[in-house]
PDB file of N, CA and C in Angstrom:
ATOM      1  N   UNK M 573       0.854  -1.198   0.030  1.00  0.00           N
ATOM      2  CA  UNK M 573      -0.036   0.009   0.044  1.00  0.00           C
ATOM      3  C   UNK M 573       0.889   1.243   0.001  1.00  0.00           C
ATOM      4  N   UNK M 574       0.526   2.260  -0.815  1.00  0.00           N
ATOM      5  CA  UNK M 574       1.211   3.487  -0.882  1.00  0.00           C
ATOM      6  C   UNK M 574       1.078   4.212   0.436  1.00  0.00           C
ATOM      7  N   UNK M 575       2.217   4.550   1.101  1.00  0.00           N
ATOM      8  CA  UNK M 575       2.192   5.196   2.414  1.00  0.00           C
ATOM      9  C   UNK M 575       1.569   6.550   2.346  1.00  0.00           C
ATOM     10  N   UNK M 576       1.747   7.242   1.208  1.00  0.00           N
ATOM     11  CA  UNK M 576       1.172   8.608   1.067  1.00  0.00           C
ATOM     12  C   UNK M 576      -0.282   8.676   1.104  1.00  0.00           C
ATOM     13  N   UNK M 577      -1.018   7.588   0.728  1.00  0.00           N
ATOM     14  CA  UNK M 577      -2.448   7.528   0.706  1.00  0.00           C
ATOM     15  C   UNK M 577      -3.073   6.873   1.926  1.00  0.00           C
ATOM     16  N   UNK M 578      -2.262   6.520   2.896  1.00  0.00           N
ATOM     17  CA  UNK M 578      -2.745   5.835   4.081  1.00  0.00           C
ATOM     18  C   UNK M 578      -3.316   6.859   5.088  1.00  0.00           C
ATOM     19  N   UNK M 579      -4.254   6.388   5.868  1.00  0.00           N
ATOM     20  CA  UNK M 579      -4.789   7.179   6.978  1.00  0.00           C
ATOM     21  C   UNK M 579      -3.860   6.915   8.175  1.00  0.00           C
ATOM     22  N   UNK M 580      -3.381   8.019   8.695  1.00  0.00           N
ATOM     23  CA  UNK M 580      -2.548   7.968   9.927  1.00  0.00           C
ATOM     24  C   UNK M 580      -3.290   8.540  11.084  1.00  0.00           C
ATOM     25  N   UNK M 581      -3.625   7.702  12.096  1.00  0.00           N
ATOM     26  CA  UNK M 581      -4.360   8.119  13.233  1.00  0.00           C
ATOM     27  C   UNK M 581      -3.520   8.911  14.185  1.00  0.00           C
ATOM     28  N   UNK M 582      -2.203   8.627  14.278  1.00  0.00           N
ATOM     29  CA  UNK M 582      -1.348   9.240  15.240  1.00  0.00           C
ATOM     30  C   UNK M 582      -0.080   9.823  14.542  1.00  0.00           C
ATOM     31  N   UNK M 583       0.663  10.631  15.253  1.00  0.00           N
ATOM     32  CA  UNK M 583       1.903  11.180  14.713  1.00  0.00           C
ATOM     33  C   UNK M 583       1.742  12.523  14.149  1.00  0.00           C
ATOM     34  N   UNK M 584       2.791  13.034  13.586  1.00  0.00           N
ATOM     35  CA  UNK M 584       2.818  14.402  13.028  1.00  0.00           C
ATOM     36  C   UNK M 584       1.868  14.575  11.820  1.00  0.00           C
ATOM     37  N   UNK M 585       1.721  13.588  11.039  1.00  0.00           N
ATOM     38  CA  UNK M 585       0.925  13.639   9.856  1.00  0.00           C
ATOM     39  C   UNK M 585      -0.458  12.933  10.027  1.00  0.00           C
ATOM     40  N   UNK M 586      -1.001  13.073  11.205  1.00  0.00           N
ATOM     41  CA  UNK M 586      -2.255  12.413  11.472  1.00  0.00           C
ATOM     42  C   UNK M 586      -3.411  12.967  10.644  1.00  0.00           C
ATOM     43  N   UNK M 587      -4.355  12.120  10.338  1.00  0.00           N
ATOM     44  CA  UNK M 587      -5.479  12.439   9.492  1.00  0.00           C
ATOM     45  C   UNK M 587      -6.721  12.733  10.304  1.00  0.00           C
ATOM     46  N   UNK M 588      -7.429  13.778   9.990  1.00  0.00           N
ATOM     47  CA  UNK M 588      -8.717  13.996  10.702  1.00  0.00           C
ATOM     48  C   UNK M 588      -9.744  13.099  10.030  1.00  0.00           C
ATOM     49  N   UNK M 589     -10.298  12.186  10.796  1.00  0.00           N
ATOM     50  CA  UNK M 589     -11.236  11.208  10.240  1.00  0.00           C
ATOM     51  C   UNK M 589     -12.685  11.542  10.663  1.00  0.00           C
ATOM     52  N   UNK M 590     -12.829  12.470  11.541  1.00  0.00           N
ATOM     53  CA  UNK M 590     -14.160  12.870  12.047  1.00  0.00           C
ATOM     54  C   UNK M 590     -14.434  14.340  11.740  1.00  0.00           C
ATOM     55  N   UNK M 591     -15.284  14.933  12.511  1.00  0.00           N
ATOM     56  CA  UNK M 591     -15.711  16.311  12.233  1.00  0.00           C
ATOM     57  C   UNK M 591     -15.071  17.273  13.196  1.00  0.00           C
ATOM     58  N   UNK M 592     -14.499  18.324  12.635  1.00  0.00           N
ATOM     59  CA  UNK M 592     -13.836  19.354  13.481  1.00  0.00           C
ATOM     60  C   UNK M 592     -14.740  20.032  14.483  1.00  0.00           C
ATOM     61  N   UNK M 593     -16.015  20.101  14.167  1.00  0.00           N
ATOM     62  CA  UNK M 593     -16.992  20.805  15.083  1.00  0.00           C
ATOM     63  C   UNK M 593     -17.524  19.845  16.181  1.00  0.00           C
ATOM     64  N   UNK M 594     -17.144  18.619  16.205  1.00  0.00           N
ATOM     65  CA  UNK M 594     -17.560  17.699  17.312  1.00  0.00           C
ATOM     66  C   UNK M 594     -16.373  17.595  18.224  1.00  0.00           C
ATOM     67  N   UNK M 595     -16.508  18.118  19.433  1.00  0.00           N
ATOM     68  CA  UNK M 595     -15.353  17.974  20.366  1.00  0.00           C
ATOM     69  C   UNK M 595     -15.036  16.501  20.644  1.00  0.00           C
ATOM     70  N   UNK M 596     -16.128  15.722  20.984  1.00  0.00           N
ATOM     71  CA  UNK M 596     -15.943  14.334  21.285  1.00  0.00           C
ATOM     72  C   UNK M 596     -16.926  13.459  20.401  1.00  0.00           C
ATOM     73  N   UNK M 597     -16.338  12.407  19.840  1.00  0.00           N
ATOM     74  CA  UNK M 597     -17.185  11.482  19.069  1.00  0.00           C
ATOM     75  C   UNK M 597     -16.445  10.104  19.042  1.00  0.00           C
ATOM     76  N   UNK M 598     -17.163   9.126  18.515  1.00  0.00           N
ATOM     77  CA  UNK M 598     -16.541   7.768  18.342  1.00  0.00           C
ATOM     78  C   UNK M 598     -16.750   7.383  16.905  1.00  0.00           C
ATOM     79  N   UNK M 599     -15.678   6.898  16.322  1.00  0.00           N
ATOM     80  CA  UNK M 599     -15.687   6.421  14.910  1.00  0.00           C
ATOM     81  C   UNK M 599     -15.715   4.923  14.947  1.00  0.00           C
ATOM     82  N   UNK M 600     -16.717   4.334  14.294  1.00  0.00           N
ATOM     83  CA  UNK M 600     -16.774   2.940  14.043  1.00  0.00           C
ATOM     84  C   UNK M 600     -16.211   2.679  12.678  1.00  0.00           C
ATOM     85  N   UNK M 601     -15.033   2.098  12.590  1.00  0.00           N
ATOM     86  CA  UNK M 601     -14.248   2.060  11.352  1.00  0.00           C
ATOM     87  C   UNK M 601     -14.932   1.329  10.231  1.00  0.00           C
ATOM     88  N   UNK M 602     -15.242   0.048  10.371  1.00  0.00           N
ATOM     89  CA  UNK M 602     -15.742  -0.755   9.275  1.00  0.00           C
ATOM     90  C   UNK M 602     -17.067  -0.199   8.718  1.00  0.00           C
ATOM     91  N   UNK M 603     -17.849   0.446   9.547  1.00  0.00           N
ATOM     92  CA  UNK M 603     -19.088   0.988   9.113  1.00  0.00           C
ATOM     93  C   UNK M 603     -18.935   2.437   8.709  1.00  0.00           C
ATOM     94  N   UNK M 604     -17.806   3.051   9.056  1.00  0.00           N
ATOM     95  CA  UNK M 604     -17.486   4.479   8.822  1.00  0.00           C
ATOM     96  C   UNK M 604     -18.605   5.350   9.353  1.00  0.00           C
ATOM     97  N   UNK M 605     -19.046   5.001  10.594  1.00  0.00           N
ATOM     98  CA  UNK M 605     -20.065   5.795  11.271  1.00  0.00           C
ATOM     99  C   UNK M 605     -19.348   6.608  12.357  1.00  0.00           C
ATOM    100  N   UNK M 606     -19.822   7.840  12.534  1.00  0.00           N
ATOM    101  CA  UNK M 606     -19.369   8.690  13.609  1.00  0.00           C
ATOM    102  C   UNK M 606     -20.447   9.056  14.532  1.00  0.00           C
ATOM    103  N   UNK M 607     -20.263   8.808  15.822  1.00  0.00           N
ATOM    104  CA  UNK M 607     -21.299   9.019  16.835  1.00  0.00           C
ATOM    105  C   UNK M 607     -20.854  10.132  17.773  1.00  0.00           C
ATOM    106  N   UNK M 608     -21.452  11.309  17.668  1.00  0.00           N
ATOM    107  CA  UNK M 608     -21.112  12.388  18.643  1.00  0.00           C
ATOM    108  C   UNK M 608     -21.410  11.978  20.047  1.00  0.00           C
ATOM    109  N   UNK M 609     -20.557  12.458  20.984  1.00  0.00           N
ATOM    110  CA  UNK M 609     -20.696  12.143  22.376  1.00  0.00           C
ATOM    111  C   UNK M 609     -20.581  13.418  23.172  1.00  0.00           C
ATOM    112  N   UNK M 610     -21.252  13.515  24.322  1.00  0.00           N
ATOM    113  CA  UNK M 610     -21.279  14.756  25.064  1.00  0.00           C
ATOM    114  C   UNK M 610     -19.994  15.108  25.781  1.00  0.00           C
ATOM    115  N   UNK M 611     -19.159  14.045  26.043  1.00  0.00           N
ATOM    116  CA  UNK M 611     -17.882  14.357  26.731  1.00  0.00           C
ATOM    117  C   UNK M 611     -16.921  13.091  26.555  1.00  0.00           C
ATOM    118  N   UNK M 612     -15.753  13.279  27.130  1.00  0.00           N
ATOM    119  CA  UNK M 612     -14.733  12.221  26.999  1.00  0.00           C
ATOM    120  C   UNK M 612     -15.169  10.981  27.666  1.00  0.00           C
ATOM    121  N   UNK M 613     -15.698  11.084  28.905  1.00  0.00           N
ATOM    122  CA  UNK M 613     -16.151   9.857  29.650  1.00  0.00           C
ATOM    123  C   UNK M 613     -17.191   9.056  28.828  1.00  0.00           C
ATOM    124  N   UNK M 614     -18.141   9.754  28.238  1.00  0.00           N
ATOM    125  CA  UNK M 614     -19.140   9.128  27.445  1.00  0.00           C
ATOM    126  C   UNK M 614     -18.534   8.437  26.165  1.00  0.00           C
ATOM    127  N   UNK M 615     -17.564   9.139  25.580  1.00  0.00           N
ATOM    128  CA  UNK M 615     -16.938   8.617  24.357  1.00  0.00           C
ATOM    129  C   UNK M 615     -16.142   7.368  24.718  1.00  0.00           C
ATOM    130  N   UNK M 616     -15.405   7.371  25.861  1.00  0.00           N
ATOM    131  CA  UNK M 616     -14.620   6.219  26.273  1.00  0.00           C
ATOM    132  C   UNK M 616     -15.555   5.024  26.584  1.00  0.00           C
ATOM    133  N   UNK M 617     -16.652   5.326  27.295  1.00  0.00           N
ATOM    134  CA  UNK M 617     -17.591   4.197  27.594  1.00  0.00           C
ATOM    135  C   UNK M 617     -18.238   3.648  26.310  1.00  0.00           C
ATOM    136  N   UNK M 618     -18.663   4.488  25.402  1.00  0.00           N
ATOM    137  CA  UNK M 618     -19.310   4.057  24.190  1.00  0.00           C
ATOM    138  C   UNK M 618     -18.252   3.217  23.396  1.00  0.00           C
ATOM    139  N   UNK M 619     -17.033   3.660  23.228  1.00  0.00           N
ATOM    140  CA  UNK M 619     -15.979   2.927  22.491  1.00  0.00           C
ATOM    141  C   UNK M 619     -15.691   1.604  23.207  1.00  0.00           C
ATOM    142  N   UNK M 620     -15.593   1.572  24.516  1.00  0.00           N
ATOM    143  CA  UNK M 620     -15.268   0.372  25.236  1.00  0.00           C
ATOM    144  C   UNK M 620     -16.389  -0.693  25.052  1.00  0.00           C
ATOM    145  N   UNK M 621     -17.635  -0.239  25.177  1.00  0.00           N
ATOM    146  CA  UNK M 621     -18.745  -1.164  25.003  1.00  0.00           C
ATOM    147  C   UNK M 621     -18.764  -1.783  23.569  1.00  0.00           C
ATOM    148  N   UNK M 622     -18.513  -0.904  22.586  1.00  0.00           N
ATOM    149  CA  UNK M 622     -18.498  -1.405  21.210  1.00  0.00           C
ATOM    150  C   UNK M 622     -17.352  -2.294  20.950  1.00  0.00           C
ATOM    151  N   UNK M 623     -16.153  -1.948  21.440  1.00  0.00           N
ATOM    152  CA  UNK M 623     -14.976  -2.832  21.221  1.00  0.00           C
ATOM    153  C   UNK M 623     -15.146  -4.147  21.917  1.00  0.00           C
ATOM    154  N   UNK M 624     -15.802  -4.207  23.081  1.00  0.00           N
ATOM    155  CA  UNK M 624     -16.124  -5.455  23.727  1.00  0.00           C
ATOM    156  C   UNK M 624     -17.060  -6.321  22.884  1.00  0.00           C
ATOM    157  N   UNK M 625     -18.092  -5.699  22.322  1.00  0.00           N
ATOM    158  CA  UNK M 625     -19.018  -6.400  21.447  1.00  0.00           C
ATOM    159  C   UNK M 625     -18.314  -6.884  20.161  1.00  0.00           C
ATOM    160  N   UNK M 626     -17.434  -6.061  19.618  1.00  0.00           N
ATOM    161  CA  UNK M 626     -16.658  -6.477  18.452  1.00  0.00           C
ATOM    162  C   UNK M 626     -15.732  -7.604  18.739  1.00  0.00           C
ATOM    163  N   UNK M 627     -15.153  -7.631  19.933  1.00  0.00           N
ATOM    164  CA  UNK M 627     -14.285  -8.751  20.336  1.00  0.00           C
ATOM    165  C   UNK M 627     -15.089 -10.056  20.440  1.00  0.00           C
ATOM    166  N   UNK M 628     -16.259  -9.960  21.031  1.00  0.00           N
ATOM    167  CA  UNK M 628     -17.166 -11.098  21.128  1.00  0.00           C
ATOM    168  C   UNK M 628     -17.479 -11.669  19.715  1.00  0.00           C
ATOM    169  N   UNK M 629     -17.787 -10.810  18.759  1.00  0.00           N
ATOM    170  CA  UNK M 629     -18.064 -11.264  17.397  1.00  0.00           C
ATOM    171  C   UNK M 629     -16.837 -11.951  16.795  1.00  0.00           C
ATOM    172  N   UNK M 630     -15.708 -11.368  17.030  1.00  0.00           N
ATOM    173  CA  UNK M 630     -14.429 -11.940  16.518  1.00  0.00           C
ATOM    174  C   UNK M 630     -14.179 -13.343  17.084  1.00  0.00           C
ATOM    175  N   UNK M 631     -14.359 -13.430  18.407  1.00  0.00           N
ATOM    176  CA  UNK M 631     -14.168 -14.734  19.069  1.00  0.00           C
ATOM    177  C   UNK M 631     -15.143 -15.769  18.591  1.00  0.00           C
ATOM    178  N   UNK M 632     -16.403 -15.365  18.370  1.00  0.00           N
ATOM    179  CA  UNK M 632     -17.420 -16.317  18.013  1.00  0.00           C
ATOM    180  C   UNK M 632     -17.281 -16.674  16.482  1.00  0.00           C
ATOM    181  N   UNK M 633     -16.992 -15.734  15.647  1.00  0.00           N
ATOM    182  CA  UNK M 633     -16.931 -15.961  14.199  1.00  0.00           C
ATOM    183  C   UNK M 633     -15.562 -16.241  13.641  1.00  0.00           C
ATOM    184  N   UNK M 634     -14.489 -16.036  14.501  1.00  0.00           N
ATOM    185  CA  UNK M 634     -13.130 -16.300  14.078  1.00  0.00           C
ATOM    186  C   UNK M 634     -12.708 -15.420  12.932  1.00  0.00           C
ATOM    187  N   UNK M 635     -11.925 -15.933  12.051  1.00  0.00           N
ATOM    188  CA  UNK M 635     -11.335 -15.142  10.924  1.00  0.00           C
ATOM    189  C   UNK M 635     -12.393 -14.708   9.924  1.00  0.00           C
ATOM    190  N   UNK M 636     -13.627 -15.145  10.032  1.00  0.00           N
ATOM    191  CA  UNK M 636     -14.607 -14.763   9.056  1.00  0.00           C
ATOM    192  C   UNK M 636     -15.260 -13.418   9.504  1.00  0.00           C
ATOM    193  N   UNK M 637     -15.015 -12.978  10.705  1.00  0.00           N
ATOM    194  CA  UNK M 637     -15.561 -11.736  11.169  1.00  0.00           C
ATOM    195  C   UNK M 637     -14.856 -10.519  10.544  1.00  0.00           C
ATOM    196  N   UNK M 638     -15.626  -9.529  10.199  1.00  0.00           N
ATOM    197  CA  UNK M 638     -15.033  -8.308   9.666  1.00  0.00           C
ATOM    198  C   UNK M 638     -14.415  -7.573  10.863  1.00  0.00           C
ATOM    199  N   UNK M 639     -13.160  -7.113  10.756  1.00  0.00           N
ATOM    200  CA  UNK M 639     -12.516  -6.400  11.852  1.00  0.00           C
ATOM    201  C   UNK M 639     -13.237  -5.074  12.081  1.00  0.00           C
ATOM    202  N   UNK M 640     -13.759  -4.880  13.288  1.00  0.00           N
ATOM    203  CA  UNK M 640     -14.462  -3.698  13.684  1.00  0.00           C
ATOM    204  C   UNK M 640     -13.714  -3.018  14.861  1.00  0.00           C
ATOM    205  N   UNK M 641     -13.587  -1.726  14.838  1.00  0.00           N
ATOM    206  CA  UNK M 641     -13.001  -1.030  15.955  1.00  0.00           C
ATOM    207  C   UNK M 641     -13.762   0.241  16.198  1.00  0.00           C
ATOM    208  N   UNK M 642     -13.751   0.650  17.481  1.00  0.00           N
ATOM    209  CA  UNK M 642     -14.326   1.918  17.859  1.00  0.00           C
ATOM    210  C   UNK M 642     -13.147   2.788  18.388  1.00  0.00           C
ATOM    211  N   UNK M 643     -13.038   3.961  17.789  1.00  0.00           N
ATOM    212  CA  UNK M 643     -11.966   4.901  18.122  1.00  0.00           C
ATOM    213  C   UNK M 643     -12.544   6.199  18.632  1.00  0.00           C
ATOM    214  N   UNK M 644     -12.076   6.674  19.778  1.00  0.00           N
ATOM    215  CA  UNK M 644     -12.477   7.944  20.343  1.00  0.00           C
ATOM    216  C   UNK M 644     -11.828   9.070  19.508  1.00  0.00           C
ATOM    217  N   UNK M 645     -12.577  10.066  19.132  1.00  0.00           N
ATOM    218  CA  UNK M 645     -12.116  11.217  18.352  1.00  0.00           C
ATOM    219  C   UNK M 645     -12.222  12.494  19.197  1.00  0.00           C
ATOM    220  N   UNK M 646     -11.249  13.364  19.068  1.00  0.00           N
ATOM    221  CA  UNK M 646     -11.272  14.663  19.704  1.00  0.00           C
ATOM    222  C   UNK M 646     -11.103  15.720  18.605  1.00  0.00           C
ATOM    223  N   UNK M 647     -12.205  16.445  18.361  1.00  0.00           N
ATOM    224  CA  UNK M 647     -12.258  17.408  17.225  1.00  0.00           C
ATOM    225  C   UNK M 647     -11.852  16.667  15.907  1.00  0.00           C
ATOM    226  N   UNK M 648     -12.275  15.446  15.803  1.00  0.00           N
ATOM    227  CA  UNK M 648     -12.114  14.669  14.539  1.00  0.00           C
ATOM    228  C   UNK M 648     -10.852  13.845  14.432  1.00  0.00           C
ATOM    229  N   UNK M 649      -9.914  14.031  15.381  1.00  0.00           N
ATOM    230  CA  UNK M 649      -8.657  13.277  15.370  1.00  0.00           C
ATOM    231  C   UNK M 649      -8.775  12.130  16.379  1.00  0.00           C
ATOM    232  N   UNK M 650      -8.105  10.976  16.058  1.00  0.00           N
ATOM    233  CA  UNK M 650      -8.005   9.921  16.996  1.00  0.00           C
ATOM    234  C   UNK M 650      -7.416  10.394  18.309  1.00  0.00           C
ATOM    235  N   UNK M 651      -8.020   9.984  19.468  1.00  0.00           N
ATOM    236  CA  UNK M 651      -7.607  10.465  20.789  1.00  0.00           C
ATOM    237  C   UNK M 651      -6.819   9.471  21.519  1.00  0.00           C
ATOM    238  N   UNK M 652      -5.745   9.898  22.120  1.00  0.00           N
ATOM    239  CA  UNK M 652      -5.084   9.253  23.271  1.00  0.00           C
ATOM    240  C   UNK M 652      -4.544  10.446  24.025  1.00  0.00           C
ATOM    241  N   UNK M 653      -4.429  10.247  25.339  1.00  0.00           N
ATOM    242  CA  UNK M 653      -3.906  11.307  26.186  1.00  0.00           C
ATOM    243  C   UNK M 653      -2.572  11.727  25.728  1.00  0.00           C
ATOM    244  N   UNK M 654      -1.642  10.760  25.453  1.00  0.00           N
ATOM    245  CA  UNK M 654      -0.284  11.073  25.051  1.00  0.00           C
ATOM    246  C   UNK M 654      -0.256  11.830  23.680  1.00  0.00           C
ATOM    247  N   UNK M 655      -1.165  11.433  22.767  1.00  0.00           N
ATOM    248  CA  UNK M 655      -1.198  12.151  21.493  1.00  0.00           C
ATOM    249  C   UNK M 655      -1.604  13.612  21.642  1.00  0.00           C
ATOM    250  N   UNK M 656      -2.590  13.849  22.489  1.00  0.00           N
ATOM    251  CA  UNK M 656      -3.007  15.222  22.698  1.00  0.00           C
ATOM    252  C   UNK M 656      -1.846  16.040  23.317  1.00  0.00           C
ATOM    253  N   UNK M 657      -1.171  15.451  24.244  1.00  0.00           N
ATOM    254  CA  UNK M 657      -0.041  16.121  24.870  1.00  0.00           C
ATOM    255  C   UNK M 657       1.071  16.428  23.831  1.00  0.00           C
ATOM    256  N   UNK M 658       1.375  15.440  23.004  1.00  0.00           N
ATOM    257  CA  UNK M 658       2.379  15.617  21.998  1.00  0.00           C
ATOM    258  C   UNK M 658       2.067  16.730  20.977  1.00  0.00           C
ATOM    259  N   UNK M 659       0.780  16.984  20.778  1.00  0.00           N
ATOM    260  CA  UNK M 659       0.316  18.064  19.823  1.00  0.00           C
ATOM    261  C   UNK M 659       0.052  19.420  20.599  1.00  0.00           C
ATOM    262  N   UNK M 660       0.319  19.372  21.916  1.00  0.00           N
ATOM    263  CA  UNK M 660       0.090  20.611  22.755  1.00  0.00           C
ATOM    264  C   UNK M 660      -1.348  20.959  22.885  1.00  0.00           C
ATOM    265  N   UNK M 661      -2.192  19.938  22.911  1.00  0.00           N
ATOM    266  CA  UNK M 661      -3.627  20.110  23.050  1.00  0.00           C
ATOM    267  C   UNK M 661      -4.133  19.637  24.402  1.00  0.00           C
ATOM    268  N   UNK M 662      -5.028  20.318  25.037  1.00  0.00           N
ATOM    269  CA  UNK M 662      -5.646  19.860  26.283  1.00  0.00           C
ATOM    270  C   UNK M 662      -6.265  18.496  26.016  1.00  0.00           C
ATOM    271  N   UNK M 663      -5.907  17.483  26.794  1.00  0.00           N
ATOM    272  CA  UNK M 663      -6.273  16.110  26.496  1.00  0.00           C
ATOM    273  C   UNK M 663      -7.752  15.826  26.918  1.00  0.00           C
ATOM    274  N   UNK M 664      -8.347  16.723  27.704  1.00  0.00           N
ATOM    275  CA  UNK M 664      -9.755  16.548  28.096  1.00  0.00           C
ATOM    276  C   UNK M 664      -9.899  15.766  29.438  1.00  0.00           C
ATOM    277  N   UNK M 665      -8.861  15.246  29.915  1.00  0.00           N
ATOM    278  CA  UNK M 665      -8.935  14.497  31.200  1.00  0.00           C
ATOM    279  C   UNK M 665      -9.025  15.581  32.332  1.00  0.00           C
ATOM    280  N   UNK M 666     -10.032  15.414  33.146  1.00  0.00           N
ATOM    281  CA  UNK M 666     -10.372  16.485  34.135  1.00  0.00           C
ATOM    282  C   UNK M 666      -9.189  16.868  35.054  1.00  0.00           C
ATOM    283  N   UNK M 667      -8.553  15.883  35.584  1.00  0.00           N
ATOM    284  CA  UNK M 667      -7.464  16.198  36.593  1.00  0.00           C
ATOM    285  C   UNK M 667      -6.084  15.798  36.004  1.00  0.00           C
ATOM    286  N   UNK M 668      -5.865  16.072  34.755  1.00  0.00           N
ATOM    287  CA  UNK M 668      -4.568  15.772  34.090  1.00  0.00           C
ATOM    288  C   UNK M 668      -3.533  16.768  34.594  1.00  0.00           C
ATOM    289  N   UNK M 669      -2.440  16.271  35.126  1.00  0.00           N
ATOM    290  CA  UNK M 669      -1.403  17.120  35.639  1.00  0.00           C
ATOM    291  C   UNK M 669      -0.796  18.077  34.641  1.00  0.00           C
ATOM    292  N   UNK M 670      -0.261  17.494  33.492  1.00  0.00           N
ATOM    293  CA  UNK M 670       0.285  18.411  32.503  1.00  0.00           C
ATOM    294  C   UNK M 670      -0.685  19.474  31.928  1.00  0.00           C
ATOM    295  N   UNK M 671      -1.928  19.070  31.700  1.00  0.00           N
ATOM    296  CA  UNK M 671      -2.868  20.015  31.194  1.00  0.00           C
ATOM    297  C   UNK M 671      -3.295  21.089  32.263  1.00  0.00           C
ATOM    298  N   UNK M 672      -3.375  20.647  33.496  1.00  0.00           N
ATOM    299  CA  UNK M 672      -3.687  21.575  34.620  1.00  0.00           C
ATOM    300  C   UNK M 672      -2.583  22.595  34.770  1.00  0.00           C
ATOM    301  N   UNK M 673      -1.348  22.144  34.646  1.00  0.00           N
ATOM    302  CA  UNK M 673      -0.145  23.066  34.754  1.00  0.00           C
ATOM    303  C   UNK M 673      -0.160  24.046  33.589  1.00  0.00           C
ATOM    304  N   UNK M 674      -0.481  23.603  32.381  1.00  0.00           N
ATOM    305  CA  UNK M 674      -0.475  24.477  31.231  1.00  0.00           C
ATOM    306  C   UNK M 674      -1.618  25.494  31.360  1.00  0.00           C
ATOM    307  N   UNK M 675      -2.766  25.111  31.946  1.00  0.00           N
ATOM    308  CA  UNK M 675      -3.871  26.044  32.118  1.00  0.00           C
ATOM    309  C   UNK M 675      -3.505  27.141  33.132  1.00  0.00           C
ATOM    310  N   UNK M 676      -2.834  26.713  34.190  1.00  0.00           N
ATOM    311  CA  UNK M 676      -2.424  27.715  35.232  1.00  0.00           C
ATOM    312  C   UNK M 676      -1.391  28.666  34.616  1.00  0.00           C
ATOM    313  N   UNK M 677      -0.458  28.148  33.806  1.00  0.00           N
ATOM    314  CA  UNK M 677       0.610  28.972  33.236  1.00  0.00           C
ATOM    315  C   UNK M 677       0.007  29.982  32.249  1.00  0.00           C
ATOM    316  N   UNK M 678      -1.041  29.660  31.568  1.00  0.00           N
ATOM    317  CA  UNK M 678      -1.645  30.552  30.610  1.00  0.00           C
ATOM    318  C   UNK M 678      -2.459  31.680  31.264  1.00  0.00           C
ATOM    319  N   UNK M 679      -2.783  31.572  32.530  1.00  0.00           N
ATOM    320  CA  UNK M 679      -3.592  32.580  33.210  1.00  0.00           C
ATOM    321  C   UNK M 679      -2.714  33.741  33.626  1.00  0.00           C
TER     322      UNK M 679
END
């Protein structure tokens, strides 16, 4: 596969796969569905529940199951706390030390 045409969820050249105007959402890859969520906690719970269901399908159907994944998105980009910190973005975790320090320094 040509690396230039690949979707990169993380790193310097990450691809926005969701909507910029949705702070939090979950992307279901194989279905290419995006589900807006009211906050990070809701997005994590939604993704965890779906990933558990997808794992059950994979275990039951084996190699015949279509790989499905649920990815938490922050303003359309795949979210991990470390990724947000690497891009200098507030990660959304309420009591995050690095983000709290940055917020205090900005005041």
